[in-house]
PDB file of C-alpha atoms and ligand atoms in Angstrom:
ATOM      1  CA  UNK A   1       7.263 -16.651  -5.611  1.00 81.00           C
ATOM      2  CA  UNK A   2       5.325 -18.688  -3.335  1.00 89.00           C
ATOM      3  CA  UNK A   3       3.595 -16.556  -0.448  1.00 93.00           C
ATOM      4  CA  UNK A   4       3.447 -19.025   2.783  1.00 96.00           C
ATOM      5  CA  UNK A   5       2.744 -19.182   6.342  1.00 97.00           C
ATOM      6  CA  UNK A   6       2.924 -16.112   8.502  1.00 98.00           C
ATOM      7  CA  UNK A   7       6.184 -16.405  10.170  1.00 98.00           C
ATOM      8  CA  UNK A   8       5.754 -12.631  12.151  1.00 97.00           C
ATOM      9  CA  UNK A   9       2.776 -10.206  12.474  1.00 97.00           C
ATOM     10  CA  UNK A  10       4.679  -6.662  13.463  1.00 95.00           C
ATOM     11  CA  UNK A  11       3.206  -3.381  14.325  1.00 95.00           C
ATOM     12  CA  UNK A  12       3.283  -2.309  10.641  1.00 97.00           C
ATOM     13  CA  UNK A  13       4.805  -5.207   8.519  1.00 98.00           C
ATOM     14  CA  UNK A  14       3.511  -8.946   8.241  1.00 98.00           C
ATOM     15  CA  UNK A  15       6.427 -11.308   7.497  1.00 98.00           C
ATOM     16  CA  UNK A  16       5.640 -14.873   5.161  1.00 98.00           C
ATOM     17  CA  UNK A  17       7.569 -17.547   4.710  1.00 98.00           C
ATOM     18  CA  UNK A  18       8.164 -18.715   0.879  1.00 98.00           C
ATOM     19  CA  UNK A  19       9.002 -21.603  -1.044  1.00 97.00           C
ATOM     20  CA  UNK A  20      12.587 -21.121  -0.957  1.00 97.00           C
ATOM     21  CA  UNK A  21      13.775 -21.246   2.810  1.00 97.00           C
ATOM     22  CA  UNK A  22      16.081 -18.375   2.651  1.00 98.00           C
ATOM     23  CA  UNK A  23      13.893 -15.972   1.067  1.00 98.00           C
ATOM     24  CA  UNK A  24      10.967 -13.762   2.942  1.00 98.00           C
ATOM     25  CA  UNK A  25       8.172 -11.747   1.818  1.00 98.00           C
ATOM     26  CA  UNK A  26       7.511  -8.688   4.059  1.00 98.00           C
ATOM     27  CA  UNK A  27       4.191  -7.637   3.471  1.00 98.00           C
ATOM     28  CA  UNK A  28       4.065  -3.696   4.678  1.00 98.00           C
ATOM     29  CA  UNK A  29       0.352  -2.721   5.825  1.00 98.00           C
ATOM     30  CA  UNK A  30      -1.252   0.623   5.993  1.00 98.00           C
ATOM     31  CA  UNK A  31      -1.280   0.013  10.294  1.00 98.00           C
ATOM     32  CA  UNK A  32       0.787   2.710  11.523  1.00 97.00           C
ATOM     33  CA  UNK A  33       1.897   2.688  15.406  1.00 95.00           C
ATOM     34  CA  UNK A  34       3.487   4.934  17.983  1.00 93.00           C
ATOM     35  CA  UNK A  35       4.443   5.333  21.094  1.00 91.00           C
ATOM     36  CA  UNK A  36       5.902   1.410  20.972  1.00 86.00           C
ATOM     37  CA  UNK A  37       2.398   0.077  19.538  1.00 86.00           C
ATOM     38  CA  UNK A  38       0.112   2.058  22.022  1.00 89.00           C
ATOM     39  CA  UNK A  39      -0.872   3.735  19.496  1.00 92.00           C
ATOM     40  CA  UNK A  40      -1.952   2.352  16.222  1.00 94.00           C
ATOM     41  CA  UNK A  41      -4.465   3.541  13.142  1.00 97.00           C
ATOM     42  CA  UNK A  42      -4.965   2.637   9.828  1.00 98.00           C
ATOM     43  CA  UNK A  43      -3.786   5.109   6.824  1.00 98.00           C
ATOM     44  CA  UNK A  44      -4.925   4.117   3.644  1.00 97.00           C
ATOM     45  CA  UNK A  45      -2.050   3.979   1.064  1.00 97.00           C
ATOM     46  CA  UNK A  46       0.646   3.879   4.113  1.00 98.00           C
ATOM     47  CA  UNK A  47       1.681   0.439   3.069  1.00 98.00           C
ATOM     48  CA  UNK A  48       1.753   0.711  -0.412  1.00 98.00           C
ATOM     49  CA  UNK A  49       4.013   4.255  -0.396  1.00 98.00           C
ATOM     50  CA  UNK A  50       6.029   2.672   2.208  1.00 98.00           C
ATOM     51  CA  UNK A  51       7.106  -0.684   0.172  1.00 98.00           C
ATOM     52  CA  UNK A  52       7.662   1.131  -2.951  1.00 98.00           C
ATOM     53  CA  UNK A  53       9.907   4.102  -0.767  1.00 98.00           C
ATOM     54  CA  UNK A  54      11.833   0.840   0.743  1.00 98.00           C
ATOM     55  CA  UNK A  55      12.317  -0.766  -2.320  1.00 98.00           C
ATOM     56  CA  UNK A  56      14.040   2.914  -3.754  1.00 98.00           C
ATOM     57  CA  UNK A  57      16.155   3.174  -0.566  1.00 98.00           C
ATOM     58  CA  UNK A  58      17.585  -0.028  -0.098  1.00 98.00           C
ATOM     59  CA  UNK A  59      18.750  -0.135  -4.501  1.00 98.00           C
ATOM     60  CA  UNK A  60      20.111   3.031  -3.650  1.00 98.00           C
ATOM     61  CA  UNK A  61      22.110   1.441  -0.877  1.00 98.00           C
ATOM     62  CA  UNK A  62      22.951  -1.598  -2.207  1.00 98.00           C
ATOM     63  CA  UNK A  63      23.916   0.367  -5.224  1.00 98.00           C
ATOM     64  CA  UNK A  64      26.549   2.527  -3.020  1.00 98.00           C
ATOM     65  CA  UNK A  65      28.034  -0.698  -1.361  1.00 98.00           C
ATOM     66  CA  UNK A  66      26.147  -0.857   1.271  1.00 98.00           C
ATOM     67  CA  UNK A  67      24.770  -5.066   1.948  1.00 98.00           C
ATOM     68  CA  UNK A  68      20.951  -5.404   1.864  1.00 99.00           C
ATOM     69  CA  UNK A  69      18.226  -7.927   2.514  1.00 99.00           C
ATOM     70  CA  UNK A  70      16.103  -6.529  -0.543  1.00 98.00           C
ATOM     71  CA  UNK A  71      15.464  -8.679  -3.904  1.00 98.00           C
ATOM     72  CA  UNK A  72      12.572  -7.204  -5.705  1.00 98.00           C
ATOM     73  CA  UNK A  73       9.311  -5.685  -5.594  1.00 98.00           C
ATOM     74  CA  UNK A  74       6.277  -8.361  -5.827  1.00 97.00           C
ATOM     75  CA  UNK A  75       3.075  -6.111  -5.699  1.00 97.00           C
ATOM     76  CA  UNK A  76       1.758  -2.982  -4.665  1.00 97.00           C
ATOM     77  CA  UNK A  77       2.694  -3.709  -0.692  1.00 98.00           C
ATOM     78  CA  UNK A  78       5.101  -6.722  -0.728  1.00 98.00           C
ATOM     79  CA  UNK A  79       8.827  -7.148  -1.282  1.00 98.00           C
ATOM     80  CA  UNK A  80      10.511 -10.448  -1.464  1.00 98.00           C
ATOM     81  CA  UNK A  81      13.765  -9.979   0.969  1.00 98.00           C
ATOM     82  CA  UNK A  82      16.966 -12.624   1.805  1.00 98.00           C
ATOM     83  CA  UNK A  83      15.918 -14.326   5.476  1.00 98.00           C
ATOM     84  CA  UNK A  84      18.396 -12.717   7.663  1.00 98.00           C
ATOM     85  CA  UNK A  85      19.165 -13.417  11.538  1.00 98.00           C
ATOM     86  CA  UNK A  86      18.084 -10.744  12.557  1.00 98.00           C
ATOM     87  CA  UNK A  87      20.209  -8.904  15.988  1.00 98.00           C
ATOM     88  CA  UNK A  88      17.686  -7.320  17.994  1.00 98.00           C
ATOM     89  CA  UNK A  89      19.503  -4.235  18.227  1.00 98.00           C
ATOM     90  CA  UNK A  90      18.138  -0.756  16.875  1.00 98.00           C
ATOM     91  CA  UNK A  91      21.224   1.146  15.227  1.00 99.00           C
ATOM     92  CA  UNK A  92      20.095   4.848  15.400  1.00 99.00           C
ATOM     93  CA  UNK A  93      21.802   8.146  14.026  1.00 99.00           C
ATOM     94  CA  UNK A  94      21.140  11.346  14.414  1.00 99.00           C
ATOM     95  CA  UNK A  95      22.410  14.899  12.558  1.00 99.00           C
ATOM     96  CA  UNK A  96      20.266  17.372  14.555  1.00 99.00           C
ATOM     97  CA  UNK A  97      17.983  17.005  17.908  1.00 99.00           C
ATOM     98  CA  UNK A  98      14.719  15.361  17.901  1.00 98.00           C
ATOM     99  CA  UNK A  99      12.358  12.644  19.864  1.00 98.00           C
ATOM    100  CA  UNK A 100      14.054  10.554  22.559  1.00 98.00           C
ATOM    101  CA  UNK A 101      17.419  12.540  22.327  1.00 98.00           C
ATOM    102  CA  UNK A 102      15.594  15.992  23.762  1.00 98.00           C
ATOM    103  CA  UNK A 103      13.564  13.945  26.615  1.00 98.00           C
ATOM    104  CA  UNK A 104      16.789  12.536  27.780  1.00 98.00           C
ATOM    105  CA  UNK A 105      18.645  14.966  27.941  1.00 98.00           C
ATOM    106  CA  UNK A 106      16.770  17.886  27.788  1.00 98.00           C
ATOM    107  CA  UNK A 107      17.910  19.796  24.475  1.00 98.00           C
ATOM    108  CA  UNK A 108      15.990  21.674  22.429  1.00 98.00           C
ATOM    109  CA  UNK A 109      14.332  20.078  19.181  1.00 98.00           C
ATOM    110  CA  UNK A 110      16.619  21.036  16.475  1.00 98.00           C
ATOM    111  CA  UNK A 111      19.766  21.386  16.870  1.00 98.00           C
ATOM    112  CA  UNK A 112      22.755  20.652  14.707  1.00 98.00           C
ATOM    113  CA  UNK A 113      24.611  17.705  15.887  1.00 98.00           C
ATOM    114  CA  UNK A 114      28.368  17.739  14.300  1.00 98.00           C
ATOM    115  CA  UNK A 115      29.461  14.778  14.710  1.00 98.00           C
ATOM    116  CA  UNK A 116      26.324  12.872  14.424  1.00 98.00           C
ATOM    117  CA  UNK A 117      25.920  11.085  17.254  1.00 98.00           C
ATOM    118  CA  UNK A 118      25.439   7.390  16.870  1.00 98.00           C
ATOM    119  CA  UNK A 119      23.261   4.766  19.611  1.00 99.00           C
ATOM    120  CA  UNK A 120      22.013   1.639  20.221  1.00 99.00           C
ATOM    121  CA  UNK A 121      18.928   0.183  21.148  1.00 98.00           C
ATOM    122  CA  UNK A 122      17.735  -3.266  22.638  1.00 98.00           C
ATOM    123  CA  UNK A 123      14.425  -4.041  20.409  1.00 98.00           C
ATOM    124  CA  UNK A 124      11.766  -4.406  23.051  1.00 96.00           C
ATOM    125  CA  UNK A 125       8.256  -2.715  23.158  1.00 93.00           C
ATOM    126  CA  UNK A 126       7.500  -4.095  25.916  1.00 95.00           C
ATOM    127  CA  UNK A 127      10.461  -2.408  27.946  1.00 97.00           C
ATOM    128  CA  UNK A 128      10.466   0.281  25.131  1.00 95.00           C
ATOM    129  CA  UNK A 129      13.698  -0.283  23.496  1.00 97.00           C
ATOM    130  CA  UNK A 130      16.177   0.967  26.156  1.00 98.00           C
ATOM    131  CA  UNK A 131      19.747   2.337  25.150  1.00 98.00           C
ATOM    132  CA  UNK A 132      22.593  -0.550  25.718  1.00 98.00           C
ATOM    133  CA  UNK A 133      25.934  -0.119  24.556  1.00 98.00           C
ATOM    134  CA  UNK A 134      28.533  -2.665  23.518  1.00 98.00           C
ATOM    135  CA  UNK A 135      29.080  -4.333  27.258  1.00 98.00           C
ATOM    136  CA  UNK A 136      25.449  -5.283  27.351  1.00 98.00           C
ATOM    137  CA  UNK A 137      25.135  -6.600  23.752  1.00 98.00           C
ATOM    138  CA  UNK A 138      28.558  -8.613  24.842  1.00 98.00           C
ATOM    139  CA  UNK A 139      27.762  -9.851  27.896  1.00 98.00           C
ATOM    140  CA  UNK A 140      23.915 -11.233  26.343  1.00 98.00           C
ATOM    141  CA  UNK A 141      25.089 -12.124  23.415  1.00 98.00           C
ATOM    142  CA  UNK A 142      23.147 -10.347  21.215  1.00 98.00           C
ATOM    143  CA  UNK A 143      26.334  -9.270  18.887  1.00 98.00           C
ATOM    144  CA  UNK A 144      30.225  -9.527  18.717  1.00 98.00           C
ATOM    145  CA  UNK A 145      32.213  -6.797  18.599  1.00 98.00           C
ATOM    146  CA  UNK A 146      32.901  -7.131  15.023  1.00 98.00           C
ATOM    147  CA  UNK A 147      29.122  -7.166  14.508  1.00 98.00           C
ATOM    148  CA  UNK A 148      28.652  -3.809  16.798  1.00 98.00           C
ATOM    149  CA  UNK A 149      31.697  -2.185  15.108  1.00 98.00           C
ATOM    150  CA  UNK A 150      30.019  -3.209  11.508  1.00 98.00           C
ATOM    151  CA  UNK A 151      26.581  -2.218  12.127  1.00 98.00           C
ATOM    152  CA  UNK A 152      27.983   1.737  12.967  1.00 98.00           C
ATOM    153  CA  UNK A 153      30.491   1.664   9.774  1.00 98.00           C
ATOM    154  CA  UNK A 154      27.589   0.679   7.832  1.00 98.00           C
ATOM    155  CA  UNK A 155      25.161   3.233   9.622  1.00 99.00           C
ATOM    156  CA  UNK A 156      28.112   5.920   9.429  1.00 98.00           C
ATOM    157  CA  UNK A 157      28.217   5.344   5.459  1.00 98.00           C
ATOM    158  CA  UNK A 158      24.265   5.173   5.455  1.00 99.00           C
ATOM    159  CA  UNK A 159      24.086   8.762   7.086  1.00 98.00           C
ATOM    160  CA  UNK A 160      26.383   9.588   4.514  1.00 98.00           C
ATOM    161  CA  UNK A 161      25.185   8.740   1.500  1.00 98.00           C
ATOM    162  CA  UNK A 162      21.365   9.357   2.540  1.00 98.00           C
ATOM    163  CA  UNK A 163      21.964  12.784   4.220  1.00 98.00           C
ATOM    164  CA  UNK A 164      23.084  13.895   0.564  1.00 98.00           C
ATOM    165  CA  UNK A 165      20.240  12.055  -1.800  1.00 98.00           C
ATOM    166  CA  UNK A 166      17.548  13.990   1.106  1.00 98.00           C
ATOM    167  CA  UNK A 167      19.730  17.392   0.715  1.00 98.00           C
ATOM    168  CA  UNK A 168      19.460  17.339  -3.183  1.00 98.00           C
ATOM    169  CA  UNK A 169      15.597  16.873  -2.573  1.00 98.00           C
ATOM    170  CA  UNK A 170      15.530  20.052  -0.473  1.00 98.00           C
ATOM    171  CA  UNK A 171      14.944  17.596   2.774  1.00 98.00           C
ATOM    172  CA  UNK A 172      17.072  17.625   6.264  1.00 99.00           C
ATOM    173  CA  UNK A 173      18.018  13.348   7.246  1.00 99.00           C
ATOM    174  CA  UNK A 174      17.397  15.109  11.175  1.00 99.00           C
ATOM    175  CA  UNK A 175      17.820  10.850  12.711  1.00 99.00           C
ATOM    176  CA  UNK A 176      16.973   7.525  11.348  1.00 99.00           C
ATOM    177  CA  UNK A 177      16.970   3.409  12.727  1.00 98.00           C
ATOM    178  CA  UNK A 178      18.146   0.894  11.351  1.00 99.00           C
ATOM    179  CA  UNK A 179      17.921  -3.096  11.476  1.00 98.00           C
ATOM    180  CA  UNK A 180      20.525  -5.938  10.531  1.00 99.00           C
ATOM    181  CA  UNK A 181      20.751  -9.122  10.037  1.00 98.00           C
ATOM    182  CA  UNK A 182      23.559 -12.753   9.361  1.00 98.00           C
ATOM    183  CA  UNK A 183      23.266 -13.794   6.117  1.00 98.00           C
ATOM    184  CA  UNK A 184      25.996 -16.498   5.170  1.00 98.00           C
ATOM    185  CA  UNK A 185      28.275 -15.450   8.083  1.00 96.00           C
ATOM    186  CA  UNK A 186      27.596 -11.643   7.085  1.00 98.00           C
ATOM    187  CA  UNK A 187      25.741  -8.851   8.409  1.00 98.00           C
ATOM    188  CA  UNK A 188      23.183  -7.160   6.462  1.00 98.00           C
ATOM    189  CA  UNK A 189      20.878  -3.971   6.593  1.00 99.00           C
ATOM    190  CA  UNK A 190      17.659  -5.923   7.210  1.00 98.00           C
ATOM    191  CA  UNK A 191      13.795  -4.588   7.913  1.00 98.00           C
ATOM    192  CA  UNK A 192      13.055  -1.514   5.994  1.00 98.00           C
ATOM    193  CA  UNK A 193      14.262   2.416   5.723  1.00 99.00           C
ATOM    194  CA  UNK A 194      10.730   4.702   5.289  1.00 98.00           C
ATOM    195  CA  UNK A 195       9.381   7.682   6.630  1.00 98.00           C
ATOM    196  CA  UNK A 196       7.865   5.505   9.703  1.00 98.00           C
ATOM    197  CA  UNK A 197      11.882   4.950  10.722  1.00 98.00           C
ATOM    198  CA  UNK A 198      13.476   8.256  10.217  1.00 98.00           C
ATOM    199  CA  UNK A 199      12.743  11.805  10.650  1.00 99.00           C
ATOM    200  CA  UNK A 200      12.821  14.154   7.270  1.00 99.00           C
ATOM    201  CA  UNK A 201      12.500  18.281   7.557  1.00 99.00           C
ATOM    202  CA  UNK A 202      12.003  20.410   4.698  1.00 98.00           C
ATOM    203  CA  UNK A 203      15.436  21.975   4.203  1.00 98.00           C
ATOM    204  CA  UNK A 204      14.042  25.637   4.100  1.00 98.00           C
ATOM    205  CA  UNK A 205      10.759  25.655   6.798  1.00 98.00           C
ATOM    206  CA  UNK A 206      12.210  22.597   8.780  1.00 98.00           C
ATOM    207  CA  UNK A 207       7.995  21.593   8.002  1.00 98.00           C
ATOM    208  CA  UNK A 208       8.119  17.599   9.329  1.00 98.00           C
ATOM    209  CA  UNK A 209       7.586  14.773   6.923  1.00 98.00           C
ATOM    210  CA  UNK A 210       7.629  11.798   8.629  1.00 98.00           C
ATOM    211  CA  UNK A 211       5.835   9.667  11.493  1.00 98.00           C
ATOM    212  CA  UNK A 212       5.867  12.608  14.003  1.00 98.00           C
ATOM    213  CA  UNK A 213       3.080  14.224  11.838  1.00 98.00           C
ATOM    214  CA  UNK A 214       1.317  11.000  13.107  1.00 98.00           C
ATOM    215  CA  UNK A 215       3.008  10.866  16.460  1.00 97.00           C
ATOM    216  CA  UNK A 216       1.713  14.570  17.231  1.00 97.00           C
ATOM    217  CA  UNK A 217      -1.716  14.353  15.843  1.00 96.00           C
ATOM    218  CA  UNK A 218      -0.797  16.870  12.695  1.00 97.00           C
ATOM    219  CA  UNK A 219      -2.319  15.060   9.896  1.00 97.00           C
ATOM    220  CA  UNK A 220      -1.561  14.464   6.139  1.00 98.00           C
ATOM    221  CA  UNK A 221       0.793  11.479   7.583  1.00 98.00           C
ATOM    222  CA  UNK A 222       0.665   9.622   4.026  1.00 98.00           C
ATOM    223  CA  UNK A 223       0.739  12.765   1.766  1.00 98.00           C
ATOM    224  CA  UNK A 224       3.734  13.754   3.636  1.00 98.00           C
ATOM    225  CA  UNK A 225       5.156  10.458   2.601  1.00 98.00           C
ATOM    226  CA  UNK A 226       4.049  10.598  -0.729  1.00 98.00           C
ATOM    227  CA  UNK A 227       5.735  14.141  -1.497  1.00 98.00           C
ATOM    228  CA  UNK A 228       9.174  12.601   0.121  1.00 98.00           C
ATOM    229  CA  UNK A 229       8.783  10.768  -2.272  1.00 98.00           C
ATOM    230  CA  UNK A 230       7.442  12.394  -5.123  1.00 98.00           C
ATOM    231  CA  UNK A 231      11.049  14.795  -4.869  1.00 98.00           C
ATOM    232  CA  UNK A 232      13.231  11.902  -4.904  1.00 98.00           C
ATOM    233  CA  UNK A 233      11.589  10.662  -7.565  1.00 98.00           C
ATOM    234  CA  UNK A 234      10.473   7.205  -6.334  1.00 97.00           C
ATOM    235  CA  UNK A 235       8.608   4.913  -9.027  1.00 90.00           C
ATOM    236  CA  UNK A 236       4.973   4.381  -8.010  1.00 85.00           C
ATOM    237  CA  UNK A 237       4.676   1.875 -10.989  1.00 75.00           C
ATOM    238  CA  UNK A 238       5.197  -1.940 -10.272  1.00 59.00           C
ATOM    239  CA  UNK A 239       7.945  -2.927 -12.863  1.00 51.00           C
ATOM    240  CA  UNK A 240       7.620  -6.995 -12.190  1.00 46.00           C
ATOM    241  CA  UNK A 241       4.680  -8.925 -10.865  1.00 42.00           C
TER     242      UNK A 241
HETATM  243  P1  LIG B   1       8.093  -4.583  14.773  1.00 91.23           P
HETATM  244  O1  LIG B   1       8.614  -5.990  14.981  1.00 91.23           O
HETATM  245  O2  LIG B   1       9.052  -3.558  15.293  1.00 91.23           O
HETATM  246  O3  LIG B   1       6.693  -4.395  15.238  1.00 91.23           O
HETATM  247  P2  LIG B   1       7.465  -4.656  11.902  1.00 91.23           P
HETATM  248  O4  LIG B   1       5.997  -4.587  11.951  1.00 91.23           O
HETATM  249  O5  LIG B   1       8.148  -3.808  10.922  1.00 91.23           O
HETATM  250  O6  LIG B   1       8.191  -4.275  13.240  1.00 91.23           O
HETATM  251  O7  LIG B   1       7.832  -6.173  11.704  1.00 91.23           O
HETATM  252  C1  LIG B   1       8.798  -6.629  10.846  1.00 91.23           C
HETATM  253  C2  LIG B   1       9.681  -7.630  11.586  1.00 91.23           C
HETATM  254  O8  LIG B   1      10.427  -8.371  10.630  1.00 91.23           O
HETATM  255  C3  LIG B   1      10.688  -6.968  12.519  1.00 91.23           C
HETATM  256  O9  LIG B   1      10.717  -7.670  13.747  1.00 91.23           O
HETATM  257  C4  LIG B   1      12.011  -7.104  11.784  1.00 91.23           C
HETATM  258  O10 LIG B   1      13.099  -7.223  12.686  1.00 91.23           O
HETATM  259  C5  LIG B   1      11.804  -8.389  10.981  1.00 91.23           C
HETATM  260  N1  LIG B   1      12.565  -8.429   9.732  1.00 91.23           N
HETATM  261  C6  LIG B   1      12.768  -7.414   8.872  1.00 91.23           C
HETATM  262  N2  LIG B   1      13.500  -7.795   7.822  1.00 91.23           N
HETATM  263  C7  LIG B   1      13.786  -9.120   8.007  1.00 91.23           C
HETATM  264  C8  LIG B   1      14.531 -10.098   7.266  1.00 91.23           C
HETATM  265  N3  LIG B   1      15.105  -9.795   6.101  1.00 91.23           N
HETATM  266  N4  LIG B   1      14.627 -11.343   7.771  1.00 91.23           N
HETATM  267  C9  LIG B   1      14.031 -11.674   8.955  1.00 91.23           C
HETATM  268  N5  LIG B   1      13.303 -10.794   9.696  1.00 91.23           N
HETATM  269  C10 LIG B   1      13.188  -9.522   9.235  1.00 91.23           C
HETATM  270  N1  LIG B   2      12.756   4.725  15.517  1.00 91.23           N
HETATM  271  C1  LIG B   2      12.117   3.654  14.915  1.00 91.23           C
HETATM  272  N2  LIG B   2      11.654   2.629  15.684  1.00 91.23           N
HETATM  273  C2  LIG B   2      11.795   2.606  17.026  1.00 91.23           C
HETATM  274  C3  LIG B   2      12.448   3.710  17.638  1.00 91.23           C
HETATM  275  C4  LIG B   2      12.904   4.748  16.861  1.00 91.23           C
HETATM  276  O1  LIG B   2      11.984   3.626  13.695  1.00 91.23           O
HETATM  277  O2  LIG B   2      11.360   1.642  17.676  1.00 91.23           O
HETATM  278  C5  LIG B   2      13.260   5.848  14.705  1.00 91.23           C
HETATM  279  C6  LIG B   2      12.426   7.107  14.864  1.00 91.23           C
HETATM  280  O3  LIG B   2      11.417   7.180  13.870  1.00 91.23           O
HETATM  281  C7  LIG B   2      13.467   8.194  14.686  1.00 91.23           C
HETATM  282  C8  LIG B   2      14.771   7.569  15.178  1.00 91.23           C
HETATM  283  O4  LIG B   2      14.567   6.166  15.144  1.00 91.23           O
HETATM  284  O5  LIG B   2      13.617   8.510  13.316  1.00 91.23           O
HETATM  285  C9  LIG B   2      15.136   8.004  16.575  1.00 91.23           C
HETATM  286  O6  LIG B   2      14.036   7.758  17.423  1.00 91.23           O
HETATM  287  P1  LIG B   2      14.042   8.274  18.933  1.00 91.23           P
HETATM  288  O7  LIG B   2      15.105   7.536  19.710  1.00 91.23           O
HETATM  289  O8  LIG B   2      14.112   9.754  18.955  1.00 91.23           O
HETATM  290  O9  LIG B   2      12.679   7.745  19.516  1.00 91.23           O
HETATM  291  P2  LIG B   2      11.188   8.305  19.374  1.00 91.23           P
HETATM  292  O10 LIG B   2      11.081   9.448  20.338  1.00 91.23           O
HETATM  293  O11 LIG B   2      11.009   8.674  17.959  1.00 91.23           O
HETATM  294  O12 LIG B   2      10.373   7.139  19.773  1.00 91.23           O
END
């Protein structure tokens, strides 16, 4: 596969165009931001652990019925993907208390949220991502109903089936985000599901392993990563080239 012209430099993923229009490669880069890109550092290894924790995610999803943009693995940091149309929405869900939730309104970090509350988000740093709900993404035409009632099914079953592959690694799914995409007239989970877009606790000391460590200044951001993924058993070994 034929890597191409840049198409999209993001805060942590570079997107190429390739020889065959409806295919993408997302290159995923060790730049790691916060705080809507006003914060951003370089992590050695970031990218790498990232692609290869995408690429195990998304099978797994795809695998469970679940529609995804993922093909294959290219290299160490780059996955070729379907092109989707991406809706700039942000799909979040959250089982306990964390990060935006507790600012707004003022809860306590970590508590149990049954049912698991479910949001959306316009995609804009520059405003930084405000909540909208179904009226706004209506009335702008940013997605039908259909498309805002698929996009929390498919986050529902997400929460589902991910809350119980983390559980059986001895980790707590506390929130995640999630992109998606038209593909041929269908939606599908686009951009990518890592430790950068969800929050993971250890099940027993609640000990965080995902971007907060780098949001709070805490350190060991990548070997945090790389033990999430070392207990679900993600393959560090490029299969194809
Ligand atoms: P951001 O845009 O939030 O800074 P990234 O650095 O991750 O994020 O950039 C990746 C960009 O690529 C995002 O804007 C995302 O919506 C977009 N994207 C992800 N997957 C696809 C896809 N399959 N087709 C088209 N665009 C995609
Ligand atoms: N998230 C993300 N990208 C965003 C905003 C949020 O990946 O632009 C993820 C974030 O990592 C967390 C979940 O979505 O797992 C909920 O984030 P929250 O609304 O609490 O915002 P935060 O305070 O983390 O910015």
């Amino acid at each position: 596969m034929q890597r191409k012209e840049l198409l999209y430099s993001g805060k942590a993923k570079s997107v190429y165009i390739t020889d065959d229009p409806k295919k993408l490669i997302l290159h995923f880069r060790d730049d790691t931001s916060a705080f809507d890109g006003e914060h951003i550092e370089r992590l050695a290894r970031k990218g790498a652990v990232n692609n290869r924790f995408n690429a195990f995610i998304m099978q797994h999803l795809e695998k469970a019925g679940i529609p995804t943009h993922f093909e294959r693995l290219l290299s160490n940091d780059e996955s070729l993907v379907k092109r989707l149309d991406m809706i700039p929405i942000e799909c979040v869900v959250r089982n306990f208390s964390a990060g935006s939730l507790c600012k707004r309104l003022g809860v306590e970090e970590g508590r149990e949220l049954n049912p698991p509350i479910f949001e959306f988000f316009f995609k804009n740093d520059a405003l930084h991502d405000p909540m909208v709900n179904l009226h706004h993404m209506l009335s702008f035409g940013w997605a039908s109903a259909d498309d805002a009632r698929q996009m929390e099914d498919m986050s529902r079953k997400v929460n589902i089936y991910l809350g119980k592959l983390f559980l059986d690694a001895g980790l707590l799914l506390v929130d995640f985000k999630l992109e998606f995409g038209r593909y041929d007239g269908n939606l599908r989970l686009g951009d990518e599901f890592t430790p950068d877009g969800c929050r993971l606790w250890d099940r027993e000391t609640r000990r965080k392993l995902d971007k907060d460590r780098f949001r709070r200044g805490l350190g060991g951001v990548v070997e945090a990563y790389e033990e999430v993924a070392a207990r679900l058993g993600v393959d560090m070994e490029i299969s194809s080239a």
